[in-house]
Coordinates of C-alpha atoms in Angstrom, one line a residue:
M126 CA 28.3 -10.5 16.2
K127 CA 28.1 -8.5 12.9
Q128 CA 25.8 -5.5 12.8
A129 CA 23.7 -7.1 10.0
D130 CA 23.3 -10.3 12.1
L131 CA 22.4 -8.3 15.2
Q132 CA 19.9 -6.3 13.2
Q133 CA 18.3 -9.4 11.9
R134 CA 18.1 -11.0 15.3
L135 CA 16.6 -7.8 16.7
D136 CA 14.0 -7.6 14.0
T137 CA 12.9 -11.1 14.8
L138 CA 12.9 -10.4 18.5
W139 CA 10.9 -7.2 18.0
R140 CA 8.2 -9.0 15.9
M141 CA 7.9 -11.5 18.7
E142 CA 8.2 -9.3 21.8
S143 CA 6.8 -5.8 20.8
P144 CA 3.2 -6.7 21.5
R145 CA 4.2 -7.7 25.1
L146 CA 6.3 -4.6 25.5
V147 CA 3.5 -2.3 24.3
A148 CA 0.9 -4.1 26.3
R149 CA 2.9 -3.7 29.6
L150 CA 3.8 -0.1 28.9
A151 CA 0.2 0.8 27.9
R152 CA -1.1 -0.5 31.1
M153 CA 1.5 1.4 33.1
L154 CA 1.0 4.7 31.2
G155 CA -2.6 4.4 29.9
D156 CA -1.4 5.8 26.6
L157 CA -0.8 3.8 23.4
D158 CA 1.4 6.4 21.7
S159 CA 3.7 6.7 24.7
A160 CA 3.8 2.9 25.0
E161 CA 4.9 2.5 21.4
E162 CA 7.5 5.3 21.7
L163 CA 9.1 3.8 24.8
A164 CA 9.1 0.3 23.3
Q165 CA 11.0 1.7 20.3
D166 CA 13.4 3.5 22.6
A167 CA 14.2 0.2 24.3
L168 CA 15.0 -1.3 20.9
V169 CA 17.3 1.6 20.1
A170 CA 19.0 1.1 23.4
A171 CA 19.6 -2.5 22.5
L172 CA 21.2 -1.5 19.2
E173 CA 23.5 0.8 21.1
H174 CA 24.3 -1.5 24.1
W175 CA 24.5 -5.1 22.7
P176 CA 27.3 -4.6 20.1
Q177 CA 29.6 -3.5 23.0
H178 CA 28.4 -5.7 25.8
G179 CA 27.0 -8.7 24.0
I180 CA 23.4 -10.0 23.8
P181 CA 22.1 -10.8 27.2
D182 CA 21.0 -14.3 28.2
N183 CA 17.4 -13.2 28.2
P184 CA 17.1 -10.5 25.6
A185 CA 13.3 -10.3 25.9
A186 CA 13.6 -9.6 29.7
W187 CA 16.3 -7.0 29.0
L188 CA 14.1 -5.1 26.6
M189 CA 11.2 -5.3 29.1
A190 CA 13.3 -4.0 32.0
T191 CA 14.7 -1.2 29.9
A192 CA 11.3 -0.2 28.7
Q193 CA 9.8 -0.2 32.1
R194 CA 12.6 1.9 33.6
R195 CA 11.9 4.5 30.9
A196 CA 8.2 4.3 31.7
I197 CA 8.9 5.0 35.4
D198 CA 10.9 8.0 34.3
R199 CA 8.0 9.2 32.2
L200 CA 5.6 8.7 35.2
R201 CA 8.0 10.7 37.4
Q202 CA 7.9 13.5 34.8
R203 CA 4.1 13.4 34.7
R204 CA 4.0 13.6 38.5
L205 CA 6.2 16.6 38.6
H206 CA 4.4 18.4 35.9
A207 CA 0.8 17.5 37.0
Q208 CA 1.5 17.0 40.7
R209 CA 0.4 13.5 40.4
Q210 CA -0.3 11.7 43.6
T211 CA 2.8 10.1 45.1
Q212 CA 0.8 6.9 45.8
V213 CA 0.3 6.2 42.1
L214 CA 4.0 6.3 41.3
D215 CA 4.9 4.3 44.4
E216 CA 2.4 1.6 43.3
Q217 CA 3.9 1.5 39.8
Q218 CA 7.4 1.3 41.1
D219 CA 6.5 -1.4 43.6
Y220 CA 4.8 -3.3 40.8
V221 CA 7.8 -3.1 38.4
M222 CA 10.8 -3.3 40.8
G223 CA 9.2 -6.0 43.0
A224 CA 8.5 -8.4 40.1
D225 CA 10.8 -11.3 39.5
A226 CA 11.2 -13.2 36.2
Q227 CA 8.3 -15.5 36.9
D228 CA 6.0 -12.5 37.7
H229 CA 6.8 -11.2 34.2
V230 CA 5.8 -14.5 32.6
D231 CA 2.5 -14.8 34.5
D232 CA 1.4 -11.1 34.1
I233 CA 2.5 -10.5 30.6
G234 CA -0.4 -12.7 29.4
D235 CA -2.9 -10.5 31.2
D236 CA -1.4 -7.4 29.7
L237 CA -1.5 -8.8 26.3
L238 CA -5.1 -9.8 26.7
R239 CA -5.9 -6.3 27.8
L240 CA -4.3 -4.9 24.6
V241 CA -6.2 -7.4 22.4
F242 CA -9.5 -6.1 23.8
V243 CA -8.4 -2.5 23.5
A244 CA -7.2 -2.8 19.8
C245 CA -10.5 -4.6 18.9
H246 CA -12.8 -2.3 20.8
P247 CA -16.3 -2.2 19.2
L248 CA -16.4 1.6 19.2
L249 CA -13.7 1.6 16.5
P250 CA -14.6 1.0 12.8
A251 CA -13.8 -2.5 11.6
D252 CA -11.0 -1.3 9.3
A253 CA -9.4 0.7 12.2
R254 CA -9.6 -2.4 14.4
V255 CA -7.8 -4.5 11.8
A256 CA -5.0 -1.9 11.3
L257 CA -4.5 -1.3 15.0
T258 CA -4.4 -5.0 15.7
L259 CA -1.8 -5.7 13.0
R260 CA 0.3 -2.8 14.3
L261 CA 0.2 -3.4 18.0
L262 CA -0.3 -7.2 18.2
C263 CA 1.4 -8.5 15.1
G264 CA 4.2 -6.0 15.1
L265 CA 3.7 -5.0 11.5
T266 CA 4.8 -1.6 10.3
T267 CA 2.4 0.8 8.6
H268 CA 4.1 0.1 5.3
E269 CA 3.6 -3.7 5.7
I270 CA -0.1 -3.3 6.6
A271 CA -0.6 -1.0 3.6
R272 CA 1.1 -3.4 1.3
A273 CA -0.9 -6.3 2.7
Y274 CA -4.2 -4.6 2.1
L275 CA -3.2 -2.7 -1.1
Q276 CA -4.0 0.6 0.5
P277 CA -2.0 3.8 0.4
E278 CA 0.3 4.0 3.4
P279 CA -1.1 7.4 4.5
T280 CA -4.6 5.9 4.6
I281 CA -3.4 3.2 7.0
A282 CA -1.5 5.6 9.1
Q283 CA -4.6 7.8 9.4
R284 CA -6.7 4.9 10.5
I285 CA -4.2 4.0 13.2
V286 CA -3.9 7.6 14.4
R287 CA -7.7 8.1 14.5
A288 CA -8.2 4.8 16.3
K289 CA -5.7 5.8 19.0
R290 CA -7.2 9.3 19.3
L291 CA -10.7 7.8 19.7
L292 CA -9.6 5.4 22.4
S293 CA -7.9 8.2 24.2
E294 CA -10.8 10.6 23.9
R295 CA -13.3 7.9 25.1
K296 CA -10.9 7.0 27.9
V297 CA -11.1 3.3 27.1
P298 CA -9.6 1.4 30.1
F299 CA -6.7 -1.0 29.5
E300 CA -8.5 -4.0 31.0
V301 CA -10.3 -7.2 30.1
P302 CA -14.0 -6.4 30.0
R303 CA -16.2 -7.3 33.0
R304 CA -18.2 -10.5 32.8
H305 CA -21.4 -8.8 31.4
E306 CA -19.4 -7.2 28.5
L307 CA -17.1 -10.1 27.8
T308 CA -19.1 -12.0 25.2
Q309 CA -19.7 -9.0 23.0
R310 CA -16.2 -7.8 23.2
L311 CA -14.7 -11.2 22.6
Q312 CA -16.8 -11.5 19.5
S313 CA -15.3 -8.3 18.2
V314 CA -11.8 -9.6 18.9
L315 CA -12.5 -12.9 17.1
D316 CA -14.1 -11.2 14.2
V317 CA -11.1 -9.0 13.7
V318 CA -8.7 -11.9 13.9
Y319 CA -10.7 -13.9 11.3
L320 CA -10.9 -10.8 9.0
V321 CA -7.1 -10.7 9.0
F322 CA -6.9 -14.5 8.3
N323 CA -9.5 -14.4 5.5
E324 CA -7.7 -11.6 3.8
G325 CA -4.6 -13.7 3.8
Y326 CA -6.4 -16.9 2.8
A327 CA -8.3 -15.4 -0.1
A328 CA -7.1 -11.9 -1.0
S329 CA -9.9 -9.6 -1.8
A330 CA -7.9 -7.7 -4.4
G331 CA -4.5 -7.6 -6.1
D332 CA -2.4 -10.0 -8.1
D333 CA -1.8 -12.7 -5.4
W334 CA -4.4 -15.4 -4.6
T335 CA -3.1 -15.7 -1.0
R336 CA -1.1 -13.6 1.5
P337 CA 0.4 -16.2 3.9
T338 CA 1.9 -13.6 6.1
L339 CA -1.5 -12.3 7.2
C340 CA -2.6 -15.9 7.9
E341 CA 0.4 -16.5 10.0
E342 CA -0.2 -13.3 12.0
A343 CA -3.9 -14.2 12.6
L344 CA -2.9 -17.7 13.6
R345 CA -0.4 -16.3 16.1
L346 CA -3.1 -14.2 17.6
G347 CA -5.5 -17.1 17.8
R348 CA -2.9 -19.2 19.5
V349 CA -2.2 -16.4 22.0
L350 CA -5.9 -16.1 22.8
A351 CA -6.3 -19.9 23.2
G352 CA -3.4 -19.8 25.6
L353 CA -4.9 -17.0 27.6
M354 CA -8.5 -18.3 27.4
P355 CA -8.1 -22.1 27.1
N356 CA -11.7 -23.0 27.8
A357 CA -13.4 -20.3 25.7
I358 CA -15.4 -22.3 23.1
P359 CA -15.4 -19.6 20.4
V360 CA -11.7 -19.1 20.7
L361 CA -11.0 -22.8 20.3
G362 CA -13.5 -22.9 17.4
L363 CA -11.8 -20.0 15.6
L364 CA -8.3 -21.5 16.2
A365 CA -9.4 -24.9 14.9
L366 CA -11.0 -23.2 11.8
M367 CA -7.8 -21.2 11.0
E368 CA -5.5 -24.2 11.6
L369 CA -7.5 -26.4 9.3
Q370 CA -7.9 -23.9 6.6
A371 CA -4.3 -22.7 6.7
S372 CA -3.2 -26.4 6.3
R373 CA -4.2 -26.0 2.7
L374 CA -2.3 -22.9 1.9
R375 CA 0.6 -24.5 0.0
A376 CA -1.9 -26.4 -2.3
R377 CA -4.0 -23.3 -3.1
T378 CA -1.5 -22.0 -5.6
G379 CA 0.4 -23.7 -8.4
A380 CA 4.1 -23.3 -9.2
D381 CA 3.3 -20.2 -11.3
G382 CA 1.2 -18.6 -8.6
A383 CA -2.1 -19.5 -10.3
A384 CA -5.1 -20.3 -8.0
V385 CA -5.9 -23.9 -7.5
L386 CA -9.5 -24.6 -6.3
L387 CA -10.2 -27.0 -3.5
L388 CA -11.4 -30.0 -5.5
D389 CA -8.4 -29.7 -7.8
Q390 CA -5.7 -29.5 -5.0
D391 CA -2.9 -31.9 -4.5
R392 CA -3.8 -33.0 -1.0
S393 CA -0.3 -34.5 -0.4
R394 CA 0.7 -30.8 -0.1
W395 CA -1.6 -30.2 2.8
D396 CA 0.1 -29.8 6.2
W397 CA -1.1 -32.8 8.1
L398 CA 0.5 -31.8 11.3
Q399 CA -1.4 -28.5 11.2
I400 CA -4.6 -30.5 10.5
G401 CA -3.9 -32.5 13.6
R402 CA -3.6 -29.3 15.7
G403 CA -6.8 -28.0 14.2
Q404 CA -8.7 -31.2 14.9
A405 CA -7.4 -31.2 18.5
A406 CA -8.7 -27.7 19.1
L407 CA -12.0 -28.7 17.5
E408 CA -12.3 -31.8 19.7
K409 CA -11.6 -29.8 22.8
A410 CA -14.3 -27.3 21.9
L411 CA -16.8 -30.1 21.3
E412 CA -15.9 -31.6 24.7
L413 CA -17.0 -28.4 26.2
H414 CA -20.5 -29.1 24.9
D415 CA -21.3 -26.4 22.4
G416 CA -21.4 -27.7 18.9
N417 CA -23.6 -24.8 17.8
D418 CA -21.0 -22.0 18.1
P419 CA -20.6 -20.5 14.7
Y420 CA -16.8 -20.9 14.6
V421 CA -17.0 -24.4 15.9
L422 CA -19.5 -25.3 13.1
Q423 CA -17.3 -23.7 10.5
A424 CA -14.3 -25.7 11.9
A425 CA -16.4 -28.9 11.7
I426 CA -17.0 -28.1 8.0
A427 CA -13.3 -27.6 7.4
D428 CA -12.6 -30.8 9.3
C429 CA -14.9 -32.7 6.8
H430 CA -12.6 -31.5 4.0
A431 CA -9.5 -32.4 6.0
R432 CA -10.6 -36.0 6.6
A433 CA -11.0 -36.6 2.8
R434 CA -7.6 -37.8 1.5
R435 CA -9.2 -37.6 -2.0
A436 CA -11.8 -35.0 -3.2
E437 CA -14.3 -37.7 -4.0
Q438 CA -14.2 -39.0 -0.4
T439 CA -15.6 -35.7 0.9
D440 CA -18.8 -36.1 3.0
W441 CA -20.8 -33.4 1.3
A442 CA -24.1 -34.5 2.9
R443 CA -22.6 -33.8 6.4
I444 CA -21.2 -30.5 5.1
A445 CA -24.6 -29.5 3.8
T446 CA -26.2 -30.4 7.2
L447 CA -23.5 -28.3 9.0
Y448 CA -24.2 -25.3 6.8
A449 CA -27.9 -25.6 7.5
R450 CA -27.2 -25.6 11.3
L451 CA -24.8 -22.7 10.8
G452 CA -27.5 -20.8 8.9
E453 CA -29.8 -21.2 11.9
V454 CA -27.4 -19.8 14.5
M455 CA -25.8 -17.2 12.2
P456 CA -28.2 -16.3 9.4
S457 CA -26.3 -15.1 6.3
P458 CA -26.9 -15.2 2.6
V459 CA -23.2 -16.2 2.2
I460 CA -23.8 -19.3 4.4
E461 CA -26.9 -20.1 2.3
L462 CA -24.8 -19.8 -0.9
N463 CA -22.2 -22.2 0.5
R464 CA -25.0 -24.6 1.6
A465 CA -26.4 -24.5 -2.0
M466 CA -23.0 -25.6 -3.3
A467 CA -22.7 -28.4 -0.7
V468 CA -26.2 -29.6 -1.7
A469 CA -25.2 -29.6 -5.3
Q470 CA -22.2 -31.8 -4.5
A471 CA -24.3 -34.1 -2.3
Q472 CA -27.6 -34.4 -4.2
G473 CA -27.0 -32.8 -7.6
A474 CA -27.6 -29.4 -9.2
E475 CA -31.3 -29.9 -9.5
A476 CA -31.7 -30.1 -5.7
A477 CA -29.5 -27.0 -5.2
W478 CA -31.0 -24.8 -7.9
P479 CA -34.0 -23.6 -5.7
L480 CA -31.6 -22.6 -2.9
L481 CA -29.6 -20.6 -5.4
E482 CA -32.7 -19.0 -7.0
A483 CA -33.8 -17.8 -3.5
L484 CA -30.6 -15.8 -3.2
Q485 CA -30.6 -14.2 -6.7
H486 CA -32.5 -11.1 -5.6
D487 CA -30.9 -10.7 -2.2
E488 CA -29.5 -7.1 -2.2
R489 CA -26.7 -8.1 0.1
L490 CA -25.3 -10.4 -2.6
Q491 CA -25.6 -7.9 -5.5
G492 CA -22.1 -7.6 -7.1
Y493 CA -20.9 -10.6 -5.1
A494 CA -18.5 -12.6 -7.4
P495 CA -19.1 -16.0 -5.6
L496 CA -22.8 -15.8 -6.3
A497 CA -22.2 -15.6 -10.1
A498 CA -19.5 -18.3 -9.8
V499 CA -21.8 -20.8 -8.0
R500 CA -24.5 -20.0 -10.6
G501 CA -22.1 -20.7 -13.4
D502 CA -21.1 -24.0 -11.7
L503 CA -24.8 -25.2 -11.3
L504 CA -25.7 -24.1 -14.8
A505 CA -22.7 -26.1 -16.2
R506 CA -23.8 -29.2 -14.2
L507 CA -27.3 -28.7 -15.7
G508 CA -25.8 -28.6 -19.2
R509 CA -26.8 -25.0 -19.8
H510 CA -23.3 -24.1 -21.1
E511 CA -24.0 -20.7 -22.7
E512 CA -25.6 -19.4 -19.5
A513 CA -22.8 -20.9 -17.5
R514 CA -20.2 -19.2 -19.6
A515 CA -21.9 -15.8 -19.1
A516 CA -22.1 -16.4 -15.4
F517 CA -18.4 -17.3 -15.1
E518 CA -17.5 -14.2 -17.1
Q519 CA -19.7 -12.0 -14.9
A520 CA -18.0 -13.5 -11.8
A521 CA -14.6 -12.7 -13.3
E522 CA -15.6 -9.1 -13.9
L523 CA -16.9 -8.8 -10.3
S524 CA -13.8 -10.3 -8.7
G525 CA -11.2 -7.9 -7.4
N526 CA -8.5 -10.6 -7.4
A527 CA -6.5 -11.1 -10.6
R528 CA -5.8 -14.8 -9.9
E529 CA -9.4 -15.6 -9.1
S530 CA -10.5 -13.7 -12.3
Q531 CA -8.1 -15.8 -14.3
V532 CA -9.6 -19.1 -13.0
L533 CA -13.1 -17.9 -13.7
R534 CA -12.3 -16.8 -17.2
A535 CA -10.7 -20.2 -17.8
R536 CA -13.9 -21.9 -16.7
A537 CA -15.9 -19.7 -19.0
A538 CA -13.6 -20.6 -21.9
A539 CA -13.9 -24.3 -21.1
M540 CA -17.7 -24.3 -21.6
P541 CA -18.8 -26.3 -24.7
S542 CA -20.6 -24.4 -27.4
G543 CA -24.4 -24.9 -27.4
T544 CA -26.8 -25.9 -24.7
A545 CA -27.8 -29.4 -23.8
R546 CA -31.6 -30.1 -24.0

């Protein structure tokens, strides 16, 4: 195999297997930096060994075995330097050397789940959780994370370093939380995964309307979590929500990269197989008898859109009802803003206007581009075109995304002159 072909295959394998390698090594060593270092060493060993001896039948197992041998050597060194108890090393050796291939498959899931909870630990700031998750669990480089979030690479690197240091200083155990902590910690994990997905689905800044790579990574994490926790309702709800939303990614941009809003999308470009996967996850969550989980409710809203083969078939009345329920279980001005838009679609702008007016002075929405955009939409429906134009222009100014600003300015320019009476 040519060196370039080998490098490409290794790059793919690394993206797929590095989370499992780091997870296993971190549990053995209790140290993320050492785990990453030894995982990288295993990759270098493959680059040196495979061109001469060929790619093994199970390259992932080869990488794991190589990395674990190096971890055992590291543990021996620690024992010698710190007079570590012989029992600890013997237990680690028995654990590694006594495991067969099936043991690896069964236990890797547990290790990966531990790493998910460590990377998304609530003691870390939200931006650090996202960066560490993308680094450890998605296999992205610091450069790729910085590019995805339009941040300087040193900034991302510092976040990752600080996060690891904090985890080490606080001696955060590499374990799945105990039952009484699980709900809170799981919520942190799901929030981070959805943050990553949302940044890919609707980029907060930059020249691109979407960043599909981030959506793919978030989906991969969601699928892993659903495999490890198959009866966790919030996990199923989030996975359903992401699958259903991601099914629209191809239709969200035109051939020139311009943003295409939901009601204007060519629905033949939606991924109907992915919609089916999302609907199956949603159905399973609902079978577990909790239709009031926030992620399940959001997935149900996305499902309403997915069931409408044409925009005019959308069940806006049900969407408005679902937003009302969502606002009860997870109060948020953003949810109320979305409910106002759904009510406008279902009952008209006059019915939605009081809902919007109630949000106008909410400090949490000050400087929030979607608030101005919805105001522009309702004013346009009411025939108040000059005010609508000003609202769309304000929304364009507030948006940090160039593609979104372009759409909003186009809507402002399309407003007729004068105001209907």
